[in-house]
Amino acid sequence: MLYYSLKNYKKLVSFEDAVLTGLSPDGGLYMPQYIPKLGSKFFQEFLIYDNYTISMFIIKPYIGKYIPKKILDEIIHDTLSFSFPLKNIHDNIHVLELFHGPTLAFKDVGAKFMAGCLSFFSEKIGKNVTVLVATSGDTGGAVANGFYKKPGIEVIILYPHNGISSIQQKQIASLGDNIYALEIYGNFDDCQNMVKKAFLDQEIKKKYMLTSANSINIGRWLPQMFYYFLAYKKIIVNKNPIELIFSVPSGNFGNICAGMIAEKMGLPIKFFIASTNINDTIPRFLKSEEYNPIPVKKTISNAMDISNPSNFSRIWHLYKKNIFQLRKKLFSYKFTDKETLDIIKKTWKKYNYMLDPHGAIGYLGIIKYLKKQNKINNISEPFIFLETAHPIKFLDHMPLCLKQKIVPDQELDFFLRKKNKIKKISLSNNFSVFKNWLLERK
């Protein structure tokens, strides 16, 4: 498998080069040259495969010869070292819990996989690699954990001032060693733009071998397909094969884009719901066909406080820049903080299930779709929404009446009790300031 830039379809690079560079030299995101189709035999024997075998089938075509099978198998086993429970909320609505990894967020999957790939490539080429990443919350913690003390790799994480939760900041900024935390006085889009500019800056590239661990990097993005397939495996255990509908809390749109790749590989998915907070560039685009990002507004679902989602360019490309094709596969709705808090309280009271603010928006997306289709009392198809982080990570924003009901994960509880100090560097959102810091350090 080779990869091309969305800005230059003719220049192809290997999986190794795409992971090591993160972003194409022309500033475009990498896309696989083609989407491999999984044959009917794979789905006929789907239930007899374990999760590791399924994941190997899915990811191997994208990697080819660039990682030996033995190493790739080790990376997959490490990536899937925690569970992905699928729970029924009510009727035919299910939640896929993606917060059972080390940092209690879905991004542990992509971060663990990419860390394994990058460690192998760094050792192979004998060069130190600098991972430059912007985060709106959970990416930073997952990447910091995944790369912590990895030989030959340093990680520089940019996050917005007052834009992430206190727990997320501690996960990013209390490790030290090879992890550097930069608090940027701006929003996530500012952080993301600074990272993208750094990749195109010749002075910076001369000093550093840069790559990114955001979902712009295929090594972080593609393995997110795994849990869409694993959800399908769980839902069909007692049922005949059926098309699924996923509602995905969406910020930078990498998660839902990975699901779309899974669907194009053959996974039976009827359509997707991209559920957003009031940063609603994509819901507006699907209505008006005008892509018009506006200044980011802060919400309690901070990981989705993104106005210009990088991965939407991949989605737009997947559907051949055809709005009518896209509308057949993607619905998108926005929700306010009030709606988010209301559904958290209602879901606990009625179903005894605790949502985090992001999963709550995923659930709201399903409810809104069903109401629009007048199907709220007749849910015949299986709907799955993604609970992307543990509610404890957003304790400051959870309804006061529920805070004592939220039980911390044992690993996180241990982490919170540690007396690690926050080690951060605060910078303005001016790229020149960031560039000077990069060039003058060490």
JSON list of N, CA, C and O in Angstrom, two decimals, residues 29-62:
[
{"chain": "A", "resi": 29, "resn": "LEU", "atom": "N", "xyz": [-3.00, 16.07, 3.78]},
{"chain": "A", "resi": 29, "resn": "LEU", "atom": "CA", "xyz": [-3.10, 14.84, 4.56]},
{"chain": "A", "resi": 29, "resn": "LEU", "atom": "C", "xyz": [-2.90, 13.64, 3.64]},
{"chain": "A", "resi": 29, "resn": "LEU", "atom": "O", "xyz": [-3.28, 13.68, 2.47]},
{"chain": "A", "resi": 30, "resn": "TYR", "atom": "N", "xyz": [-2.31, 12.59, 4.18]},
{"chain": "A", "resi": 30, "resn": "TYR", "atom": "CA", "xyz": [-2.11, 11.38, 3.38]},
{"chain": "A", "resi": 30, "resn": "TYR", "atom": "C", "xyz": [-3.38, 10.54, 3.35]},
{"chain": "A", "resi": 30, "resn": "TYR", "atom": "O", "xyz": [-4.12, 10.45, 4.34]},
{"chain": "A", "resi": 31, "resn": "MET", "atom": "N", "xyz": [-3.59, 9.90, 2.21]},
{"chain": "A", "resi": 31, "resn": "MET", "atom": "CA", "xyz": [-4.69, 8.95, 2.02]},
{"chain": "A", "resi": 31, "resn": "MET", "atom": "C", "xyz": [-4.14, 7.68, 1.39]},
{"chain": "A", "resi": 31, "resn": "MET", "atom": "O", "xyz": [-3.21, 7.73, 0.58]},
{"chain": "A", "resi": 32, "resn": "PRO", "atom": "N", "xyz": [-4.69, 6.51, 1.76]},
{"chain": "A", "resi": 32, "resn": "PRO", "atom": "CA", "xyz": [-4.26, 5.27, 1.11]},
{"chain": "A", "resi": 32, "resn": "PRO", "atom": "C", "xyz": [-4.61, 5.29, -0.37]},
{"chain": "A", "resi": 32, "resn": "PRO", "atom": "O", "xyz": [-5.62, 5.86, -0.78]},
{"chain": "A", "resi": 33, "resn": "GLN", "atom": "N", "xyz": [-3.75, 4.68, -1.17]},
{"chain": "A", "resi": 33, "resn": "GLN", "atom": "CA", "xyz": [-3.92, 4.68, -2.63]},
{"chain": "A", "resi": 33, "resn": "GLN", "atom": "C", "xyz": [-5.24, 4.04, -3.04]},
{"chain": "A", "resi": 33, "resn": "GLN", "atom": "O", "xyz": [-5.85, 4.41, -4.03]},
{"chain": "A", "resi": 34, "resn": "TYR", "atom": "N", "xyz": [-5.69, 3.07, -2.26]},
{"chain": "A", "resi": 34, "resn": "TYR", "atom": "CA", "xyz": [-7.00, 2.46, -2.51]},
{"chain": "A", "resi": 34, "resn": "TYR", "atom": "C", "xyz": [-7.51, 1.90, -1.18]},
{"chain": "A", "resi": 34, "resn": "TYR", "atom": "O", "xyz": [-6.76, 1.76, -0.21]},
{"chain": "A", "resi": 35, "resn": "ILE", "atom": "N", "xyz": [-8.79, 1.57, -1.13]},
{"chain": "A", "resi": 35, "resn": "ILE", "atom": "CA", "xyz": [-9.40, 0.97, 0.06]},
{"chain": "A", "resi": 35, "resn": "ILE", "atom": "C", "xyz": [-9.57, -0.52, -0.21]},
{"chain": "A", "resi": 35, "resn": "ILE", "atom": "O", "xyz": [-10.38, -0.90, -1.06]},
{"chain": "A", "resi": 36, "resn": "PRO", "atom": "N", "xyz": [-8.81, -1.37, 0.47]},
{"chain": "A", "resi": 36, "resn": "PRO", "atom": "CA", "xyz": [-8.93, -2.82, 0.22]},
{"chain": "A", "resi": 36, "resn": "PRO", "atom": "C", "xyz": [-10.28, -3.35, 0.70]},
{"chain": "A", "resi": 36, "resn": "PRO", "atom": "O", "xyz": [-10.80, -2.93, 1.73]},
{"chain": "A", "resi": 37, "resn": "LYS", "atom": "N", "xyz": [-10.84, -4.26, -0.07]},
{"chain": "A", "resi": 37, "resn": "LYS", "atom": "CA", "xyz": [-12.13, -4.86, 0.26]},
{"chain": "A", "resi": 37, "resn": "LYS", "atom": "C", "xyz": [-11.91, -6.19, 0.97]},
{"chain": "A", "resi": 37, "resn": "LYS", "atom": "O", "xyz": [-11.11, -7.02, 0.53]},
{"chain": "A", "resi": 38, "resn": "LEU", "atom": "N", "xyz": [-12.62, -6.39, 2.05]},
{"chain": "A", "resi": 38, "resn": "LEU", "atom": "CA", "xyz": [-12.57, -7.67, 2.76]},
{"chain": "A", "resi": 38, "resn": "LEU", "atom": "C", "xyz": [-13.59, -8.60, 2.12]},
{"chain": "A", "resi": 38, "resn": "LEU", "atom": "O", "xyz": [-14.75, -8.24, 1.95]},
{"chain": "A", "resi": 39, "resn": "GLY", "atom": "N", "xyz": [-13.16, -9.80, 1.77]},
{"chain": "A", "resi": 39, "resn": "GLY", "atom": "CA", "xyz": [-14.03, -10.72, 1.03]},
{"chain": "A", "resi": 39, "resn": "GLY", "atom": "C", "xyz": [-15.14, -11.32, 1.87]},
{"chain": "A", "resi": 39, "resn": "GLY", "atom": "O", "xyz": [-15.17, -11.20, 3.11]},
{"chain": "A", "resi": 40, "resn": "SER", "atom": "N", "xyz": [-16.06, -11.99, 1.20]},
{"chain": "A", "resi": 40, "resn": "SER", "atom": "CA", "xyz": [-17.20, -12.62, 1.88]},
{"chain": "A", "resi": 40, "resn": "SER", "atom": "C", "xyz": [-16.73, -13.69, 2.87]},
{"chain": "A", "resi": 40, "resn": "SER", "atom": "O", "xyz": [-17.35, -13.89, 3.91]},
{"chain": "A", "resi": 41, "resn": "LYS", "atom": "N", "xyz": [-15.61, -14.35, 2.57]},
{"chain": "A", "resi": 41, "resn": "LYS", "atom": "CA", "xyz": [-15.09, -15.40, 3.46]},
{"chain": "A", "resi": 41, "resn": "LYS", "atom": "C", "xyz": [-14.74, -14.80, 4.83]},
{"chain": "A", "resi": 41, "resn": "LYS", "atom": "O", "xyz": [-14.99, -15.43, 5.86]},
{"chain": "A", "resi": 42, "resn": "PHE", "atom": "N", "xyz": [-14.19, -13.60, 4.82]},
{"chain": "A", "resi": 42, "resn": "PHE", "atom": "CA", "xyz": [-13.83, -12.94, 6.08]},
{"chain": "A", "resi": 42, "resn": "PHE", "atom": "C", "xyz": [-15.06, -12.77, 6.97]},
{"chain": "A", "resi": 42, "resn": "PHE", "atom": "O", "xyz": [-15.04, -13.08, 8.17]},
{"chain": "A", "resi": 43, "resn": "PHE", "atom": "N", "xyz": [-16.15, -12.30, 6.39]},
{"chain": "A", "resi": 43, "resn": "PHE", "atom": "CA", "xyz": [-17.35, -12.06, 7.19]},
{"chain": "A", "resi": 43, "resn": "PHE", "atom": "C", "xyz": [-18.09, -13.36, 7.53]},
{"chain": "A", "resi": 43, "resn": "PHE", "atom": "O", "xyz": [-18.74, -13.45, 8.56]},
{"chain": "A", "resi": 44, "resn": "GLN", "atom": "N", "xyz": [-17.97, -14.38, 6.67]},
{"chain": "A", "resi": 44, "resn": "GLN", "atom": "CA", "xyz": [-18.58, -15.67, 6.98]},
{"chain": "A", "resi": 44, "resn": "GLN", "atom": "C", "xyz": [-17.92, -16.31, 8.20]},
{"chain": "A", "resi": 44, "resn": "GLN", "atom": "O", "xyz": [-18.57, -16.99, 8.99]},
{"chain": "A", "resi": 45, "resn": "GLU", "atom": "N", "xyz": [-16.61, -16.08, 8.34]},
{"chain": "A", "resi": 45, "resn": "GLU", "atom": "CA", "xyz": [-15.86, -16.68, 9.45]},
{"chain": "A", "resi": 45, "resn": "GLU", "atom": "C", "xyz": [-15.58, -15.68, 10.57]},
{"chain": "A", "resi": 45, "resn": "GLU", "atom": "O", "xyz": [-14.80, -15.95, 11.49]},
{"chain": "A", "resi": 46, "resn": "PHE", "atom": "N", "xyz": [-16.24, -14.53, 10.51]},
{"chain": "A", "resi": 46, "resn": "PHE", "atom": "CA", "xyz": [-15.98, -13.42, 11.41]},
{"chain": "A", "resi": 46, "resn": "PHE", "atom": "C", "xyz": [-16.04, -13.81, 12.88]},
{"chain": "A", "resi": 46, "resn": "PHE", "atom": "O", "xyz": [-15.16, -13.46, 13.67]},
{"chain": "A", "resi": 47, "resn": "LEU", "atom": "N", "xyz": [-17.05, -14.55, 13.26]},
{"chain": "A", "resi": 47, "resn": "LEU", "atom": "CA", "xyz": [-17.27, -14.86, 14.67]},
{"chain": "A", "resi": 47, "resn": "LEU", "atom": "C", "xyz": [-16.26, -15.84, 15.25]},
{"chain": "A", "resi": 47, "resn": "LEU", "atom": "O", "xyz": [-16.10, -15.91, 16.47]},
{"chain": "A", "resi": 48, "resn": "ILE", "atom": "N", "xyz": [-15.58, -16.58, 14.39]},
{"chain": "A", "resi": 48, "resn": "ILE", "atom": "CA", "xyz": [-14.62, -17.56, 14.93]},
{"chain": "A", "resi": 48, "resn": "ILE", "atom": "C", "xyz": [-13.24, -16.92, 15.14]},
{"chain": "A", "resi": 48, "resn": "ILE", "atom": "O", "xyz": [-12.38, -17.50, 15.79]},
{"chain": "A", "resi": 49, "resn": "TYR", "atom": "N", "xyz": [-13.04, -15.72, 14.58]},
{"chain": "A", "resi": 49, "resn": "TYR", "atom": "CA", "xyz": [-11.76, -15.03, 14.75]},
{"chain": "A", "resi": 49, "resn": "TYR", "atom": "C", "xyz": [-11.71, -14.33, 16.10]},
{"chain": "A", "resi": 49, "resn": "TYR", "atom": "O", "xyz": [-12.73, -13.79, 16.57]},
{"chain": "A", "resi": 50, "resn": "ASP", "atom": "N", "xyz": [-10.52, -14.28, 16.73]},
{"chain": "A", "resi": 50, "resn": "ASP", "atom": "CA", "xyz": [-10.38, -13.45, 17.91]},
{"chain": "A", "resi": 50, "resn": "ASP", "atom": "C", "xyz": [-10.12, -12.00, 17.48]},
{"chain": "A", "resi": 50, "resn": "ASP", "atom": "O", "xyz": [-9.92, -11.71, 16.29]},
{"chain": "A", "resi": 51, "resn": "ASN", "atom": "N", "xyz": [-10.14, -11.08, 18.43]},
{"chain": "A", "resi": 51, "resn": "ASN", "atom": "CA", "xyz": [-10.01, -9.66, 18.12]},
{"chain": "A", "resi": 51, "resn": "ASN", "atom": "C", "xyz": [-8.69, -9.32, 17.43]},
{"chain": "A", "resi": 51, "resn": "ASN", "atom": "O", "xyz": [-8.62, -8.44, 16.57]},
{"chain": "A", "resi": 52, "resn": "TYR", "atom": "N", "xyz": [-7.63, -10.04, 17.81]},
{"chain": "A", "resi": 52, "resn": "TYR", "atom": "CA", "xyz": [-6.31, -9.75, 17.24]},
{"chain": "A", "resi": 52, "resn": "TYR", "atom": "C", "xyz": [-6.25, -10.18, 15.78]},
{"chain": "A", "resi": 52, "resn": "TYR", "atom": "O", "xyz": [-5.68, -9.48, 14.94]},
{"chain": "A", "resi": 53, "resn": "THR", "atom": "N", "xyz": [-6.85, -11.32, 15.47]},
{"chain": "A", "resi": 53, "resn": "THR", "atom": "CA", "xyz": [-6.86, -11.80, 14.08]},
{"chain": "A", "resi": 53, "resn": "THR", "atom": "C", "xyz": [-7.68, -10.87, 13.20]},
{"chain": "A", "resi": 53, "resn": "THR", "atom": "O", "xyz": [-7.27, -10.53, 12.08]},
{"chain": "A", "resi": 54, "resn": "ILE", "atom": "N", "xyz": [-8.83, -10.44, 13.71]},
{"chain": "A", "resi": 54, "resn": "ILE", "atom": "CA", "xyz": [-9.66, -9.49, 12.97]},
{"chain": "A", "resi": 54, "resn": "ILE", "atom": "C", "xyz": [-8.88, -8.21, 12.67]},
{"chain": "A", "resi": 54, "resn": "ILE", "atom": "O", "xyz": [-8.86, -7.72, 11.54]},
{"chain": "A", "resi": 55, "resn": "SER", "atom": "N", "xyz": [-8.22, -7.71, 13.69]},
{"chain": "A", "resi": 55, "resn": "SER", "atom": "CA", "xyz": [-7.48, -6.45, 13.53]},
{"chain": "A", "resi": 55, "resn": "SER", "atom": "C", "xyz": [-6.30, -6.60, 12.57]},
{"chain": "A", "resi": 55, "resn": "SER", "atom": "O", "xyz": [-5.99, -5.68, 11.81]},
{"chain": "A", "resi": 56, "resn": "MET", "atom": "N", "xyz": [-5.66, -7.78, 12.57]},
{"chain": "A", "resi": 56, "resn": "MET", "atom": "CA", "xyz": [-4.57, -8.03, 11.63]},
{"chain": "A", "resi": 56, "resn": "MET", "atom": "C", "xyz": [-5.10, -8.03, 10.19]},
{"chain": "A", "resi": 56, "resn": "MET", "atom": "O", "xyz": [-4.49, -7.42, 9.29]},
{"chain": "A", "resi": 57, "resn": "PHE", "atom": "N", "xyz": [-6.23, -8.68, 9.96]},
{"chain": "A", "resi": 57, "resn": "PHE", "atom": "CA", "xyz": [-6.86, -8.68, 8.63]},
{"chain": "A", "resi": 57, "resn": "PHE", "atom": "C", "xyz": [-7.12, -7.25, 8.17]},
{"chain": "A", "resi": 57, "resn": "PHE", "atom": "O", "xyz": [-6.91, -6.91, 7.00]},
{"chain": "A", "resi": 58, "resn": "ILE", "atom": "N", "xyz": [-7.60, -6.41, 9.09]},
{"chain": "A", "resi": 58, "resn": "ILE", "atom": "CA", "xyz": [-8.01, -5.05, 8.75]},
{"chain": "A", "resi": 58, "resn": "ILE", "atom": "C", "xyz": [-6.80, -4.18, 8.39]},
{"chain": "A", "resi": 58, "resn": "ILE", "atom": "O", "xyz": [-6.79, -3.48, 7.38]},
{"chain": "A", "resi": 59, "resn": "ILE", "atom": "N", "xyz": [-5.77, -4.23, 9.21]},
{"chain": "A", "resi": 59, "resn": "ILE", "atom": "CA", "xyz": [-4.68, -3.24, 9.11]},
{"chain": "A", "resi": 59, "resn": "ILE", "atom": "C", "xyz": [-3.54, -3.69, 8.20]},
{"chain": "A", "resi": 59, "resn": "ILE", "atom": "O", "xyz": [-2.82, -2.86, 7.64]},
{"chain": "A", "resi": 60, "resn": "LYS", "atom": "N", "xyz": [-3.33, -5.00, 8.03]},
{"chain": "A", "resi": 60, "resn": "LYS", "atom": "CA", "xyz": [-2.17, -5.50, 7.29]},
{"chain": "A", "resi": 60, "resn": "LYS", "atom": "C", "xyz": [-2.06, -4.93, 5.87]},
{"chain": "A", "resi": 60, "resn": "LYS", "atom": "O", "xyz": [-0.95, -4.56, 5.44]},
{"chain": "A", "resi": 61, "resn": "PRO", "atom": "N", "xyz": [-3.17, -4.83, 5.11]},
{"chain": "A", "resi": 61, "resn": "PRO", "atom": "CA", "xyz": [-3.04, -4.30, 3.75]},
{"chain": "A", "resi": 61, "resn": "PRO", "atom": "C", "xyz": [-2.50, -2.86, 3.70]},
{"chain": "A", "resi": 61, "resn": "PRO", "atom": "O", "xyz": [-1.87, -2.47, 2.73]},
{"chain": "A", "resi": 62, "resn": "TYR", "atom": "N", "xyz": [-2.74, -2.10, 4.77]},
{"chain": "A", "resi": 62, "resn": "TYR", "atom": "CA", "xyz": [-2.29, -0.71, 4.79]},
{"chain": "A", "resi": 62, "resn": "TYR", "atom": "C", "xyz": [-0.81, -0.58, 5.13]},
{"chain": "A", "resi": 62, "resn": "TYR", "atom": "O", "xyz": [-0.21, 0.46, 4.90]}
]
